[in-house]
mmCIF file of C-alpha atoms in Angstrom:
data_model
loop_
_atom_site.group_PDB
_atom_site.id
_atom_site.type_symbol
_atom_site.label_atom_id
_atom_site.label_comp_id
_atom_site.label_asym_id
_atom_site.label_seq_id
_atom_site.Cartn_x
_atom_site.Cartn_y
_atom_site.Cartn_z
ATOM 1 C CA MET A 806 30.423 -40.289 31.061
ATOM 2 C CA THR A 807 28.480 -38.103 28.625
ATOM 3 C CA ASP A 808 29.388 -38.115 24.957
ATOM 4 C CA THR A 809 29.656 -34.368 24.306
ATOM 5 C CA SER A 810 30.338 -34.911 20.608
ATOM 6 C CA LYS A 811 26.632 -35.608 20.097
ATOM 7 C CA GLU A 812 25.627 -32.469 21.945
ATOM 8 C CA GLN A 813 27.840 -30.008 20.077
ATOM 9 C CA PRO A 814 27.176 -29.631 16.319
ATOM 10 C CA LYS A 815 30.265 -30.042 14.182
ATOM 11 C CA MET A 816 28.965 -27.684 11.501
ATOM 12 C CA THR A 817 27.274 -24.295 11.338
ATOM 13 C CA ALA A 818 25.192 -23.118 8.409
ATOM 14 C CA GLY A 819 23.773 -19.789 7.292
ATOM 15 C CA LEU A 820 20.538 -19.927 5.293
ATOM 16 C CA ASP A 821 19.377 -16.797 3.468
ATOM 17 C CA LEU A 822 15.673 -17.249 2.694
ATOM 18 C CA GLY A 823 14.095 -15.961 -0.492
ATOM 19 C CA ASP A 824 10.610 -16.279 -1.947
ATOM 20 C CA LYS A 825 11.688 -18.760 -4.622
ATOM 21 C CA TYR A 826 15.240 -19.777 -3.776
ATOM 22 C CA SER A 827 17.365 -19.842 -0.640
ATOM 23 C CA TYR A 828 21.154 -19.874 -0.347
ATOM 24 C CA PHE A 829 23.077 -21.850 2.241
ATOM 25 C CA PHE A 830 26.675 -21.717 3.426
ATOM 26 C CA VAL A 831 28.098 -24.457 5.679
ATOM 27 C CA LEU A 832 31.199 -24.069 7.881
ATOM 28 C CA ASP A 833 33.275 -26.550 9.840
ATOM 29 C CA ASN A 834 33.047 -25.428 13.471
ATOM 30 C CA GLU A 835 36.597 -26.397 14.361
ATOM 31 C CA SER A 836 38.523 -24.970 11.414
ATOM 32 C CA GLY A 837 36.077 -22.325 10.227
ATOM 33 C CA LYS A 838 36.520 -23.480 6.649
ATOM 34 C CA MET A 839 33.697 -23.643 4.153
ATOM 35 C CA ILE A 840 32.387 -27.166 3.634
ATOM 36 C CA GLU A 841 29.579 -26.514 1.187
ATOM 37 C CA GLU A 842 27.507 -23.753 -0.347
ATOM 38 C CA GLY A 843 24.573 -23.896 -2.678
ATOM 39 C CA ARG A 844 21.051 -22.946 -3.612
ATOM 40 C CA LEU A 845 17.745 -24.729 -3.153
ATOM 41 C CA ARG A 846 14.078 -23.964 -3.686
ATOM 42 C CA THR A 847 12.262 -22.439 -0.725
ATOM 43 C CA THR A 848 9.774 -25.276 -0.387
ATOM 44 C CA PRO A 849 9.125 -27.731 2.466
ATOM 45 C CA ASP A 850 10.061 -30.715 0.315
ATOM 46 C CA ASP A 851 13.387 -29.265 -0.856
ATOM 47 C CA LEU A 852 14.350 -28.148 2.641
ATOM 48 C CA ARG A 853 13.591 -31.583 4.099
ATOM 49 C CA ARG A 854 15.418 -33.306 1.262
ATOM 50 C CA ARG A 855 18.554 -31.227 1.905
ATOM 51 C CA PHE A 856 18.614 -31.137 5.719
ATOM 52 C CA ASP A 857 16.701 -34.207 6.960
ATOM 53 C CA SER A 858 19.533 -36.678 6.390
ATOM 54 C CA GLU A 859 22.250 -34.235 7.493
ATOM 55 C CA GLU A 860 23.922 -34.727 10.856
ATOM 56 C CA GLN A 861 22.912 -32.185 13.482
ATOM 57 C CA MET A 862 24.151 -28.674 12.775
ATOM 58 C CA LYS A 863 23.567 -25.137 13.944
ATOM 59 C CA ILE A 864 21.617 -23.179 11.311
ATOM 60 C CA ALA A 865 21.147 -19.400 11.336
ATOM 61 C CA ILE A 866 18.294 -17.721 9.452
ATOM 62 C CA GLU A 867 16.875 -14.195 9.519
ATOM 63 C CA VAL A 868 13.379 -13.231 10.624
ATOM 64 C CA GLY A 869 11.102 -12.889 7.622
ATOM 65 C CA THR A 870 8.015 -14.124 5.826
ATOM 66 C CA HIS A 871 9.273 -17.702 5.586
ATOM 67 C CA SER A 872 11.319 -17.959 8.779
ATOM 68 C CA THR A 873 8.505 -19.333 10.959
ATOM 69 C CA TRP A 874 7.650 -22.428 8.931
ATOM 70 C CA VAL A 875 11.258 -22.974 7.819
ATOM 71 C CA SER A 876 12.460 -22.960 11.440
ATOM 72 C CA ARG A 877 9.850 -25.610 12.316
ATOM 73 C CA ILE A 878 11.031 -27.857 9.472
ATOM 74 C CA LEU A 879 14.683 -27.471 10.466
ATOM 75 C CA HIS A 880 13.819 -28.225 14.105
ATOM 76 C CA ASP A 881 11.930 -31.332 12.970
ATOM 77 C CA CYS A 882 15.057 -32.391 11.073
ATOM 78 C CA GLY A 883 16.967 -32.312 14.362
ATOM 79 C CA HIS A 884 18.952 -29.099 13.920
ATOM 80 C CA GLU A 885 19.582 -26.201 16.286
ATOM 81 C CA VAL A 886 18.024 -23.102 14.713
ATOM 82 C CA LEU A 887 19.077 -19.517 15.448
ATOM 83 C CA ILE A 888 16.611 -16.874 14.246
ATOM 84 C CA ALA A 889 18.518 -13.620 13.772
ATOM 85 C CA ASN A 890 16.911 -10.266 14.468
ATOM 86 C CA PRO A 891 17.486 -8.183 11.288
ATOM 87 C CA ARG A 892 17.109 -4.930 13.238
ATOM 88 C CA LYS A 893 20.264 -5.841 15.127
ATOM 89 C CA THR A 894 22.361 -7.473 12.419
ATOM 90 C CA ARG A 895 23.468 -4.262 10.685
ATOM 91 C CA LEU A 896 26.624 -6.051 9.543
ATOM 92 C CA ILE A 897 24.408 -7.967 7.104
ATOM 93 C CA TYR A 898 21.785 -5.576 5.776
ATOM 94 C CA SER A 899 23.877 -2.359 5.667
ATOM 95 C CA ASP A 900 26.744 -3.851 3.640
ATOM 96 C CA LYS A 901 27.126 -2.184 0.238
ATOM 97 C CA ARG A 902 28.137 -5.548 -1.247
ATOM 98 C CA LYS A 903 24.881 -7.248 -0.288
ATOM 99 C CA THR A 904 23.983 -10.515 -2.035
ATOM 100 C CA ASP A 905 22.059 -13.579 -0.944
ATOM 101 C CA LYS A 906 25.241 -15.650 -0.988
ATOM 102 C CA LEU A 907 27.130 -13.143 1.163
ATOM 103 C CA ASP A 908 24.197 -12.911 3.591
ATOM 104 C CA ALA A 909 24.205 -16.683 4.048
ATOM 105 C CA GLN A 910 27.977 -16.645 4.599
ATOM 106 C CA LYS A 911 27.797 -13.860 7.209
ATOM 107 C CA LEU A 912 24.958 -15.576 9.053
ATOM 108 C CA ALA A 913 27.028 -18.750 9.252
ATOM 109 C CA ARG A 914 30.193 -16.987 10.428
ATOM 110 C CA LEU A 915 28.382 -14.930 13.080
ATOM 111 C CA ALA A 916 26.561 -18.033 14.356
ATOM 112 C CA ARG A 917 29.838 -19.959 14.543
ATOM 113 C CA VAL A 918 31.861 -17.267 16.338
ATOM 114 C CA ASP A 919 29.217 -15.855 18.711
ATOM 115 C CA PRO A 920 25.489 -16.583 18.261
ATOM 116 C CA GLU A 921 24.638 -13.658 20.567
ATOM 117 C CA LEU A 922 25.747 -11.291 17.797
ATOM 118 C CA LEU A 923 22.585 -12.363 15.943
ATOM 119 C CA TYR A 924 20.361 -11.297 18.868
ATOM 120 C CA PRO A 925 18.396 -14.533 18.328
ATOM 121 C CA ILE A 926 14.655 -14.537 18.917
ATOM 122 C CA GLU A 927 12.075 -17.306 19.247
ATOM 123 C CA HIS A 928 9.095 -17.683 16.952
ATOM 124 C CA ARG A 929 5.722 -18.191 18.580
ATOM 125 C CA GLY A 930 3.864 -21.494 18.313
ATOM 126 C CA GLU A 931 1.744 -22.339 15.290
ATOM 127 C CA GLU A 932 -1.578 -21.894 17.141
ATOM 128 C CA SER A 933 -0.531 -18.540 18.581
ATOM 129 C CA GLN A 934 0.630 -17.451 15.142
ATOM 130 C CA ALA A 935 -2.765 -18.333 13.642
ATOM 131 C CA HIS A 936 -4.631 -16.431 16.364
ATOM 132 C CA LEU A 937 -2.369 -13.427 15.944
ATOM 133 C CA ALA A 938 -2.984 -13.536 12.187
ATOM 134 C CA LEU A 939 -6.675 -13.043 12.987
ATOM 135 C CA ILE A 940 -5.833 -9.838 14.862
ATOM 136 C CA HIS A 941 -3.519 -8.616 12.113
ATOM 137 C CA SER A 942 -6.229 -9.254 9.494
ATOM 138 C CA ARG A 943 -8.638 -7.077 11.453
ATOM 139 C CA ASP A 944 -5.955 -4.411 11.708
ATOM 140 C CA VAL A 945 -5.457 -4.403 7.938
ATOM 141 C CA LEU A 946 -9.193 -3.865 7.404
ATOM 142 C CA VAL A 947 -9.268 -1.039 9.966
ATOM 143 C CA ARG A 948 -6.354 0.695 8.245
ATOM 144 C CA SER A 949 -8.008 0.268 4.844
ATOM 145 C CA ARG A 950 -11.260 1.761 6.153
ATOM 146 C CA THR A 951 -9.391 4.723 7.627
ATOM 147 C CA GLN A 952 -7.667 5.363 4.315
ATOM 148 C CA LEU A 953 -10.986 5.302 2.435
ATOM 149 C CA ILE A 954 -12.682 7.593 4.958
ATOM 150 C CA ASN A 955 -9.824 10.084 4.652
ATOM 151 C CA HIS A 956 -10.153 9.885 0.870
ATOM 152 C CA VAL A 957 -13.880 10.698 0.968
ATOM 153 C CA ARG A 958 -13.426 13.588 3.395
ATOM 154 C CA GLY A 959 -10.528 14.982 1.377
ATOM 155 C CA VAL A 960 -12.394 14.886 -1.953
ATOM 156 C CA VAL A 961 -15.475 16.536 -0.435
ATOM 157 C CA LYS A 962 -13.310 19.228 1.184
ATOM 158 C CA SER A 963 -11.679 19.972 -2.182
ATOM 159 C CA PHE A 964 -15.157 20.927 -3.447
ATOM 160 C CA GLY A 965 -15.648 23.457 -0.653
ATOM 161 C CA ALA A 966 -17.904 21.247 1.487
ATOM 162 C CA ARG A 967 -17.366 19.393 4.758
ATOM 163 C CA LEU A 968 -18.761 16.171 6.156
ATOM 164 C CA PRO A 969 -19.945 15.936 9.787
ATOM 165 C CA LYS A 970 -17.729 14.455 12.470
ATOM 166 C CA CYS A 971 -18.668 10.890 13.369
ATOM 167 C CA SER A 972 -17.133 7.566 14.308
ATOM 168 C CA ALA A 973 -15.613 5.303 11.684
ATOM 169 C CA GLU A 974 -18.264 2.701 12.492
ATOM 170 C CA SER A 975 -21.140 5.071 11.643
ATOM 171 C CA PHE A 976 -19.443 6.963 8.807
ATOM 172 C CA HIS A 977 -21.116 5.141 5.921
ATOM 173 C CA ARG A 978 -24.591 5.740 7.408
ATOM 174 C CA ARG A 979 -24.109 9.343 8.535
ATOM 175 C CA ILE A 980 -22.739 10.786 5.304
ATOM 176 C CA ARG A 981 -24.520 8.656 2.722
ATOM 177 C CA ASN A 982 -27.064 11.388 1.971
ATOM 178 C CA GLN A 983 -24.693 14.315 2.537
ATOM 179 C CA LEU A 984 -22.359 13.912 -0.407
ATOM 180 C CA PRO A 985 -22.358 16.834 -2.877
ATOM 181 C CA GLN A 986 -24.481 15.886 -5.867
ATOM 182 C CA GLU A 987 -21.589 16.314 -8.298
ATOM 183 C CA LEU A 988 -19.520 13.758 -6.270
ATOM 184 C CA GLU A 989 -22.095 11.040 -5.776
ATOM 185 C CA GLU A 990 -21.013 9.049 -8.800
ATOM 186 C CA ALA A 991 -17.357 9.205 -7.757
ATOM 187 C CA LEU A 992 -17.836 8.357 -4.065
ATOM 188 C CA VAL A 993 -20.968 6.268 -3.623
ATOM 189 C CA ASP A 994 -19.172 2.972 -4.248
ATOM 190 C CA VAL A 995 -16.370 3.990 -1.905
ATOM 191 C CA VAL A 996 -18.902 4.708 0.862
ATOM 192 C CA GLU A 997 -20.532 1.322 0.286
ATOM 193 C CA THR A 998 -17.119 -0.321 0.524
ATOM 194 C CA ILE A 999 -16.540 1.457 3.844
ATOM 195 C CA GLY A 1000 -19.828 0.013 5.106
ATOM 196 C CA SER A 1001 -18.824 -3.459 3.948
ATOM 197 C CA LEU A 1002 -15.450 -3.141 5.675
ATOM 198 C CA THR A 1003 -17.203 -2.141 8.901
ATOM 199 C CA GLU A 1004 -19.265 -5.328 8.777
ATOM 200 C CA ARG A 1005 -16.165 -7.434 8.136
ATOM 201 C CA ILE A 1006 -14.343 -5.735 11.022
ATOM 202 C CA ARG A 1007 -17.233 -6.524 13.375
ATOM 203 C CA ASP A 1008 -17.116 -10.125 12.223
ATOM 204 C CA TYR A 1009 -13.393 -10.310 13.002
ATOM 205 C CA GLU A 1010 -14.007 -8.773 16.411
ATOM 206 C CA ARG A 1011 -16.572 -11.474 17.186
ATOM 207 C CA ARG A 1012 -14.048 -14.142 16.187
ATOM 208 C CA ILE A 1013 -11.347 -12.495 18.322
ATOM 209 C CA GLU A 1014 -13.698 -12.428 21.326
ATOM 210 C CA ARG A 1015 -14.439 -16.125 20.801
ATOM 211 C CA VAL A 1016 -10.729 -17.014 20.589
ATOM 212 C CA CYS A 1017 -10.049 -14.985 23.720
ATOM 213 C CA LYS A 1018 -12.911 -16.585 25.646
ATOM 214 C CA GLU A 1019 -12.165 -20.149 24.574
ATOM 215 C CA GLY A 1020 -8.369 -20.131 24.452
ATOM 216 C CA TYR A 1021 -7.108 -17.536 26.922
ATOM 217 C CA PRO A 1022 -9.851 -16.830 29.495
ATOM 218 C CA GLN A 1023 -7.640 -16.614 32.598
ATOM 219 C CA GLU A 1024 -4.942 -14.457 31.027
ATOM 220 C CA ALA A 1025 -7.493 -12.086 29.496
ATOM 221 C CA GLU A 1026 -9.409 -11.754 32.760
ATOM 222 C CA LEU A 1027 -6.227 -10.818 34.622
ATOM 223 C CA LEU A 1028 -5.183 -8.188 32.093
ATOM 224 C CA GLN A 1029 -8.638 -6.707 31.577
ATOM 225 C CA GLN A 1030 -8.770 -5.708 35.229
ATOM 226 C CA VAL A 1031 -7.011 -2.520 34.115
ATOM 227 C CA ALA A 1032 -9.392 0.139 32.779
ATOM 228 C CA GLY A 1033 -8.683 0.804 29.114
ATOM 229 C CA VAL A 1034 -7.500 -2.736 28.378
ATOM 230 C CA GLY A 1035 -10.093 -4.685 26.438
ATOM 231 C CA VAL A 1036 -10.277 -7.981 24.582
ATOM 232 C CA LEU A 1037 -8.145 -6.859 21.630
ATOM 233 C CA THR A 1038 -5.299 -5.403 23.687
ATOM 234 C CA SER A 1039 -5.204 -8.201 26.253
ATOM 235 C CA LEU A 1040 -5.228 -10.968 23.636
ATOM 236 C CA THR A 1041 -2.600 -9.241 21.505
ATOM 237 C CA PHE A 1042 -0.398 -8.818 24.583
ATOM 238 C CA VAL A 1043 -0.689 -12.501 25.487
ATOM 239 C CA LEU A 1044 -0.091 -13.745 21.942
ATOM 240 C CA THR A 1045 2.844 -11.417 21.293
ATOM 241 C CA LEU A 1046 4.713 -12.269 24.498
ATOM 242 C CA GLU A 1047 3.348 -15.858 24.475
ATOM 243 C CA ASP A 1048 5.478 -16.989 27.416
ATOM 244 C CA PRO A 1049 5.683 -14.490 30.311
ATOM 245 C CA ASP A 1050 8.611 -16.389 31.828
ATOM 246 C CA ARG A 1051 10.781 -15.233 28.932
ATOM 247 C CA PHE A 1052 11.189 -11.995 30.879
ATOM 248 C CA LYS A 1053 12.993 -12.313 34.199
ATOM 249 C CA LYS A 1054 11.881 -8.817 35.189
ATOM 250 C CA SER A 1055 8.616 -7.159 34.227
ATOM 251 C CA ARG A 1056 10.293 -3.826 33.536
ATOM 252 C CA THR A 1057 12.161 -5.326 30.565
ATOM 253 C CA VAL A 1058 8.863 -5.733 28.695
ATOM 254 C CA GLY A 1059 8.710 -2.011 27.939
ATOM 255 C CA ALA A 1060 12.094 -2.175 26.214
ATOM 256 C CA TYR A 1061 11.107 -5.346 24.351
ATOM 257 C CA LEU A 1062 8.092 -3.509 22.898
ATOM 258 C CA GLY A 1063 10.119 -0.446 21.908
ATOM 259 C CA LEU A 1064 8.558 1.884 24.484
ATOM 260 C CA VAL A 1065 11.871 3.178 25.861
ATOM 261 C CA PRO A 1066 14.089 5.919 24.366
ATOM 262 C CA GLY A 1067 16.762 4.789 21.947
ATOM 263 C CA LYS A 1068 20.429 5.127 22.902
ATOM 264 C CA ASP A 1069 23.192 6.912 20.986
ATOM 265 C CA GLN A 1070 25.761 7.460 23.709
ATOM 266 C CA SER A 1071 29.370 8.261 22.829
ATOM 267 C CA GLY A 1072 31.846 9.535 25.408
ATOM 268 C CA GLU A 1073 30.165 12.335 27.318
ATOM 269 C CA GLN A 1074 27.495 12.731 24.652
ATOM 270 C CA ASP A 1075 24.152 11.134 25.596
ATOM 271 C CA PRO A 1076 21.446 12.912 23.592
ATOM 272 C CA GLY A 1077 17.789 12.191 24.295
ATOM 273 C CA LYS A 1078 16.120 10.219 21.529
ATOM 274 C CA ARG A 1079 12.662 9.044 20.565
ATOM 275 C CA ILE A 1080 11.438 5.598 21.578
ATOM 276 C CA SER A 1081 13.359 2.796 19.925
ATOM 277 C CA GLY A 1082 10.291 1.487 18.050
ATOM 278 C CA GLU A 1083 11.519 -2.092 18.280
ATOM 279 C CA GLY A 1084 9.224 -5.028 18.905
ATOM 280 C CA ASP A 1085 5.647 -5.498 17.740
ATOM 281 C CA GLU A 1086 4.311 -2.277 16.215
ATOM 282 C CA MET A 1087 0.635 -3.200 16.520
ATOM 283 C CA LEU A 1088 0.821 -4.062 20.222
ATOM 284 C CA ARG A 1089 2.682 -0.815 20.812
ATOM 285 C CA ARG A 1090 -0.154 1.102 19.123
ATOM 286 C CA LEU A 1091 -2.749 -0.702 21.228
ATOM 287 C CA LEU A 1092 -0.905 0.084 24.459
ATOM 288 C CA VAL A 1093 -0.613 3.736 23.446
ATOM 289 C CA SER A 1094 -4.350 3.758 22.706
ATOM 290 C CA SER A 1095 -5.025 2.324 26.182
ATOM 291 C CA ALA A 1096 -2.767 5.013 27.645
ATOM 292 C CA HIS A 1097 -4.828 7.693 25.898
ATOM 293 C CA TYR A 1098 -7.952 6.286 27.551
ATOM 294 C CA ILE A 1099 -6.281 6.143 30.979
ATOM 295 C CA LEU A 1100 -5.267 9.813 30.690
ATOM 296 C CA GLY A 1101 -8.498 10.890 29.005
ATOM 297 C CA PRO A 1102 -11.714 12.288 30.483
ATOM 298 C CA PHE A 1103 -13.217 8.851 31.081
ATOM 299 C CA GLY A 1104 -10.167 7.247 32.665
ATOM 300 C CA PRO A 1105 -10.701 6.494 36.384
ATOM 301 C CA ASP A 1106 -8.266 7.598 39.079
ATOM 302 C CA SER A 1107 -5.289 5.240 39.274
ATOM 303 C CA ASP A 1108 -1.552 5.124 39.840
ATOM 304 C CA LEU A 1109 -1.080 5.033 36.068
ATOM 305 C CA ARG A 1110 -3.182 8.150 35.553
ATOM 306 C CA ARG A 1111 -1.414 10.043 38.339
ATOM 307 C CA TYR A 1112 1.967 9.058 36.960
ATOM 308 C CA GLY A 1113 1.008 10.284 33.490
ATOM 309 C CA GLU A 1114 -0.368 13.551 34.844
ATOM 310 C CA LYS A 1115 2.888 14.093 36.715
ATOM 311 C CA VAL A 1116 4.921 13.578 33.533
ATOM 312 C CA ALA A 1117 2.603 15.855 31.544
ATOM 313 C CA GLY A 1118 2.768 18.500 34.284
ATOM 314 C CA SER A 1119 6.553 18.605 34.195
ATOM 315 C CA GLY A 1120 6.327 20.778 31.112
ATOM 316 C CA GLY A 1121 8.835 20.844 28.343
ATOM 317 C CA LYS A 1122 8.498 20.005 24.685
ATOM 318 C CA ASN A 1123 5.868 17.386 23.833
ATOM 319 C CA ALA A 1124 5.107 16.774 27.527
ATOM 320 C CA LYS A 1125 1.683 15.275 26.790
ATOM 321 C CA LYS A 1126 3.058 12.898 24.170
ATOM 322 C CA ARG A 1127 5.815 11.835 26.534
ATOM 323 C CA ALA A 1128 3.198 11.221 29.219
ATOM 324 C CA VAL A 1129 1.206 8.917 26.920
ATOM 325 C CA VAL A 1130 4.292 6.884 26.005
ATOM 326 C CA ALA A 1131 5.375 6.743 29.655
ATOM 327 C CA VAL A 1132 1.971 5.423 30.707
ATOM 328 C CA ALA A 1133 2.004 2.882 27.861
ATOM 329 C CA ARG A 1134 5.402 1.656 29.071
ATOM 330 C CA LYS A 1135 4.211 1.434 32.682
ATOM 331 C CA LEU A 1136 1.079 -0.350 31.475
ATOM 332 C CA SER A 1137 3.126 -3.023 29.659
ATOM 333 C CA VAL A 1138 5.089 -3.656 32.856
ATOM 334 C CA LEU A 1139 1.893 -3.817 34.919
ATOM 335 C CA LEU A 1140 0.195 -6.248 32.537
ATOM 336 C CA HIS A 1141 3.176 -8.589 32.615
ATOM 337 C CA ARG A 1142 3.239 -8.408 36.405
ATOM 338 C CA LEU A 1143 -0.461 -9.257 36.658
ATOM 339 C CA TRP A 1144 -0.002 -12.131 34.222
ATOM 340 C CA ILE A 1145 2.930 -13.587 36.157
ATOM 341 C CA THR A 1146 1.503 -13.224 39.675
ATOM 342 C CA GLY A 1147 -2.232 -13.586 39.066
ATOM 343 C CA GLU A 1148 -2.787 -10.733 41.519
ATOM 344 C CA VAL A 1149 -5.986 -8.756 41.894
ATOM 345 C CA TYR A 1150 -5.359 -5.336 40.385
ATOM 346 C CA GLU A 1151 -5.479 -2.438 42.803
ATOM 347 C CA PRO A 1152 -5.615 0.831 40.781
ATOM 348 C CA LEU A 1153 -4.306 3.025 43.629
ATOM 349 C CA HIS A 1154 -1.874 0.577 45.217
ATOM 350 C CA ASN A 1155 1.130 2.919 45.143
ATOM 351 C CA ALA A 1156 -0.928 5.905 46.301
ATOM 352 C CA ARG A 1157 -2.190 3.929 49.279
ATOM 353 C CA LEU A 1158 1.307 2.819 50.269
ATOM 354 C CA SER A 1159 2.671 6.358 49.998
ATOM 355 C CA GLY A 1160 -0.148 7.756 52.124
ATOM 356 C CA ALA A 1161 -1.536 9.854 49.279
ATOM 357 C CA LEU A 1162 -5.013 8.479 50.049
ATOM 358 C CA GLY A 1163 -4.840 9.386 53.733
ATOM 359 C CA GLU A 1164 -7.321 12.254 53.551
ATOM 360 C CA GLU A 1165 -9.787 10.313 51.449
ATOM 361 C CA VAL A 1166 -9.667 7.297 53.777
ATOM 362 C CA ALA A 1167 -10.200 9.522 56.804
#
């Protein structure tokens, strides 16, 4: 006979994480009464000292800067950790009486009554997190370069001149000798910084290619079968989802990444809304970028392209934008499907089955 008392924690705790200090609130699972509350430093040593000798409990924390390493420490101490999705826990972050102590108390009470109310998520592994940090670092540099390029173009335009169109990669070379003389002193260092950022970005891209080749060769090869999906997008997709078996159906990936319209239904009212924007923002941008390529002048004929053209051809407000998002959503589903099955990608699979290729085959 199994001793269920060891399997079910007798206590539930809420832990509100701060940069310097964290607040905890512990409840008795049976009575719901508060057992203990307090404050401790947000350091590995203090967390281990407080929770390592404690009997197993259920501990709820919110996603944040410290949640990844804190959850690992709490797991190592033998506790069940629930990582709450702050986008979903409006009861906590929209309260007008918001304090760290109250947040810890609400986390504990929600975790005790119904953990599903926290919409718990799982943090990725430490190695995946490190590889994803590499991609995010590149993204920060790209955004910084874009901001500086826009600054240079804007200042030059304010003096009645214009700089030639060119790629971000070649910007520092193309316009170096085309700055108005009166602006050289103000902008020359900025242009040099843009050039330096471009070199750093290339260096990150080489590292990302190496990580992809050495750590995820099979997954990347499967995903890169689709035109418009390169090393950066395929690796980001793999690292963000991490475990494809988390999704029972491929079509749920689009919703997970925020590529489906939000819902605000009430009675007979069901207004159309923009995409929910949940999930990883950077991966969503990369998928949208791939969708632009698929629908662009260089994108080859495929089911994805035909689907997007159909959406764009339906007319209506922002039809082209809706087509791009729709293709990005379909692309996320397709990539997950390829990852799960290991199938060879057939760009016109649906068209062939529907007979739309009949004339071409004949």
